[in-house]
Amino acid sequence: MPADGGIGAANKRREDVRFLTGKGNYTDDINVRGQAYVVFLRSQVANGVLNSVDTSAAAEMPGVLRIFTGADFVEVGGVPCGWCVTDRHGEPMQEPKHPVLADGKVRYVGDAIAAVVAETEAQARNAAEMIELDIDELPAVVDMKAALIDGSPKVHEELTSNLCYDWGFVEENKGAVEQAMQDAAHVTTLELVNNRLVANPMEPRVAIGDYDAAAGDSTLYTTTQNPHVIRLLMGAFVLGIPEHKLRVIAPDVGGGFGSKIFHYAEEALCTFAAKALNRPVKWTCQRSESFITDAHGRDHVTKIELALDADNNFTAVRTDTHANMGAYLSTFAPSVPTWLHGTLMAGNYKTPVIYVNVKAVFTNTVPVDAYRGAGRPEASYQLERVIDKAARELGVDAIALRRQNFITEFPYATPVAVEYDTGDYNATMDKMIEISDLAGFEARRAESAKKGLLRGLGVNCYIEACGIAPSNLAGQLGARAGLYESATVRVNATGGLVVMTGSHSHGQGHETSFPQVVADMIGIDPAMIEIVHGDTARTPMGMGTYGSRSLAVGGSAIVRATEKIIAKAKKIAAHLMEAADGDIELKDGTFSVAGTDKSVAWGDVTLAAYVPHNYPLEDIEPGLEETAFYDPANFTYPSGAYSCEVEVDPDTGKVTICKFSAADDFGNIVNPMIVDGQVHGGIGQGIGQALLEHAIYDDDGQLVNGSYMDYAMPRADDMPFFSVDHSCQTPCTHNPLGVKGCGEAGAIGSPPAVVNAVVDALQRAGHDVTHIDMPLSPNRVWSAMNKA
């Protein structure tokens, strides 16, 4: 039997004790002795020539220590992009410099122009208001398609146009796809928008720079999902600080959803200013400020075509997408609409040929990058909406059409260059039908009709690629960093363990699930295991947390390091029991010699590793600590089937979600309670996108709903109780845990289920509505009904 509370146990999250009792230690809770405060002056226009920045009056304000402008960073590197995409003509993308502070031009509302450092935040804010700017405002470029018209104003004058890249994948398939479209018995076409979103994690971003003049060491405390990556990007490419002289600490982080993956200019500014002033410098982002500085998500406009033969088999898929990059390239922005999106356009289906074209466009808006799911939600949404539309056009059942085209044999090489190792899409579909009680839908629809409401049912399937690896493949595709993960396992003399991981926890429950893995391997209580993360001085070089990779990649590194620990411990145990290494077994925290009654406890072996006085270890060096780096052989491929039931009020267009069911295949499950929570959160965010959220820019480049007064976040009463199931498990074949990843699935599978349900409700009521773009606000739904 595995250790009590090991793999498969629904252990309560140990970290929640400190969070629920106010004992969390977030970056804003940290105050370094003698710290000053920085406030940024930001552009209020989306596009303009910055003629001058007059700081003379502001510099005389009380408490002001220094005011930094773009002139202070002329010799400093710009904020780097971590991924280079090659276009369909073999040329690298256009990559403009991203200055720490605006230099000669502002390019979006929120672009940082100056940074005021003062004794107090209030003094810095007052002084910032005294800075005088001379800006010649220029026309803003907001619409992506308009941005590509000849003669349109350029976001970056040094570039040839506003086109970052024109990517085609797989370019060799283009002719075959065109032929399949011509030969098809039926082609369904759909144009749709994947609406721009603001991530809005619970904790806004914070950065504290500190400098030790005696040692020449810099420290950055920051709200990041990957401290080692920030150290690499900021130290090497922006400020020129050797890694051994720069420490990055990410303590408790209150959510990220992708928006805290990236290196931001504010981190570099605080680190730079701390050294320049020889004082700690702290910046805390205001919520309204985060709306115009944190990287946004999604913002794609797509035309998708699905070709079918006379027997309703899928024969080809073709997509044409415009993807908004915003004003600058954020850290991983170029990869999101390309390699994280185009490679998933096969979905769960055996479509023989696929061609994806993506035009990435610069606009005078906040930079766009990964948001929960990052490219995979966009792919699933396009595919599942067009399949639903095709089923209606052909007059066939939407579930049956999907089943007919499911991939059923594995491994399966898709026409978009990835290979699914395992899956059972019929099983997850069957489970979804069961837990959602689809057989009872008509009765529920009749009950809704009695209340004057239109009830609809939406179903969809999804597949995603998690883990973002292997490093050599990612490097060939343009990644400028490795995508492995690391772990160091240190065993103390009395048998307790400290696991130092390159992964970072900001809501995933690593401090609970990682110990379950190690405890299960050794056969000890998970309480004996401590997890250390978020500090580059205390953890091995790692790539952090995103892309549902923590357990599949970070957990696998922990397994490999623990295997090394066990192997050495077995040698020590063999020595203690005068047996051969190969005869030693470890079970339930006890080493034994196979076929005998000889045994020695885990704690006795660990003590002997450090105190070998009575047990000389001869050729075995003392200590019990091992490090492992794990670089996956492939992505992992979670999948699932979702259903949603809605009621639509025909008088107002208001949509109420009545029932939502999710059947997921995540491979092996370490902690089912944590998995449930991850799925619940993802579904909530997906429903938010489908019904409520949308970052809207006007023609002047102003974000018109840049606060919670105007930006509609989902609330508890927008959600039903979810029925979730993850019993359909086809373990991953290439990582030691057999896990696939669960953090983003809910956000991928839920938007198309909601939209399919609303369209279904309207069509059942006789409205000729084939599509409504997200978010499906009451106004949009009511307008679609009445227009139809």
mmCIF file of C-alpha atoms in Angstrom, residues 21 80 137 155 173 187 204 220 269 346 359 369 375 416 453 482 529 569 582 596 600 681 697 726:
data_model
loop_
_atom_site.group_PDB
_atom_site.id
_atom_site.type_symbol
_atom_site.label_atom_id
_atom_site.label_comp_id
_atom_site.label_asym_id
_atom_site.label_seq_id
_atom_site.Cartn_x
_atom_site.Cartn_y
_atom_site.Cartn_z
ATOM 1 C CA THR A 21 -5.484 32.840 8.508
ATOM 2 C CA PRO A 80 13.480 41.016 -24.469
ATOM 3 C CA GLU A 137 -0.535 62.963 -30.570
ATOM 4 C CA VAL A 155 3.280 51.618 -34.479
ATOM 5 C CA ASN A 173 -0.212 21.251 -46.851
ATOM 6 C CA VAL A 187 -17.734 23.175 -46.675
ATOM 7 C CA PRO A 204 -1.722 42.997 -8.638
ATOM 8 C CA LEU A 220 14.429 41.533 -6.888
ATOM 9 C CA LEU A 269 13.338 49.732 -13.302
ATOM 10 C CA ALA A 346 -6.462 18.863 -35.448
ATOM 11 C CA LYS A 359 -0.886 37.281 -39.305
ATOM 12 C CA ASP A 369 0.520 37.350 -24.439
ATOM 13 C CA GLY A 375 -3.469 29.379 -27.989
ATOM 14 C CA VAL A 416 0.104 19.705 -37.780
ATOM 15 C CA LEU A 453 -37.361 30.748 -21.159
ATOM 16 C CA GLY A 482 15.175 25.703 -22.340
ATOM 17 C CA ILE A 529 8.436 16.715 3.275
ATOM 18 C CA ALA A 569 19.808 4.916 0.304
ATOM 19 C CA GLY A 582 20.159 -5.523 -5.827
ATOM 20 C CA THR A 596 14.653 -12.537 4.507
ATOM 21 C CA VAL A 600 16.098 -1.290 8.591
ATOM 22 C CA GLY A 681 -11.510 27.702 -11.735
ATOM 23 C CA TYR A 697 -10.593 49.973 -27.182
ATOM 24 C CA HIS A 726 -11.687 12.678 -14.289
#
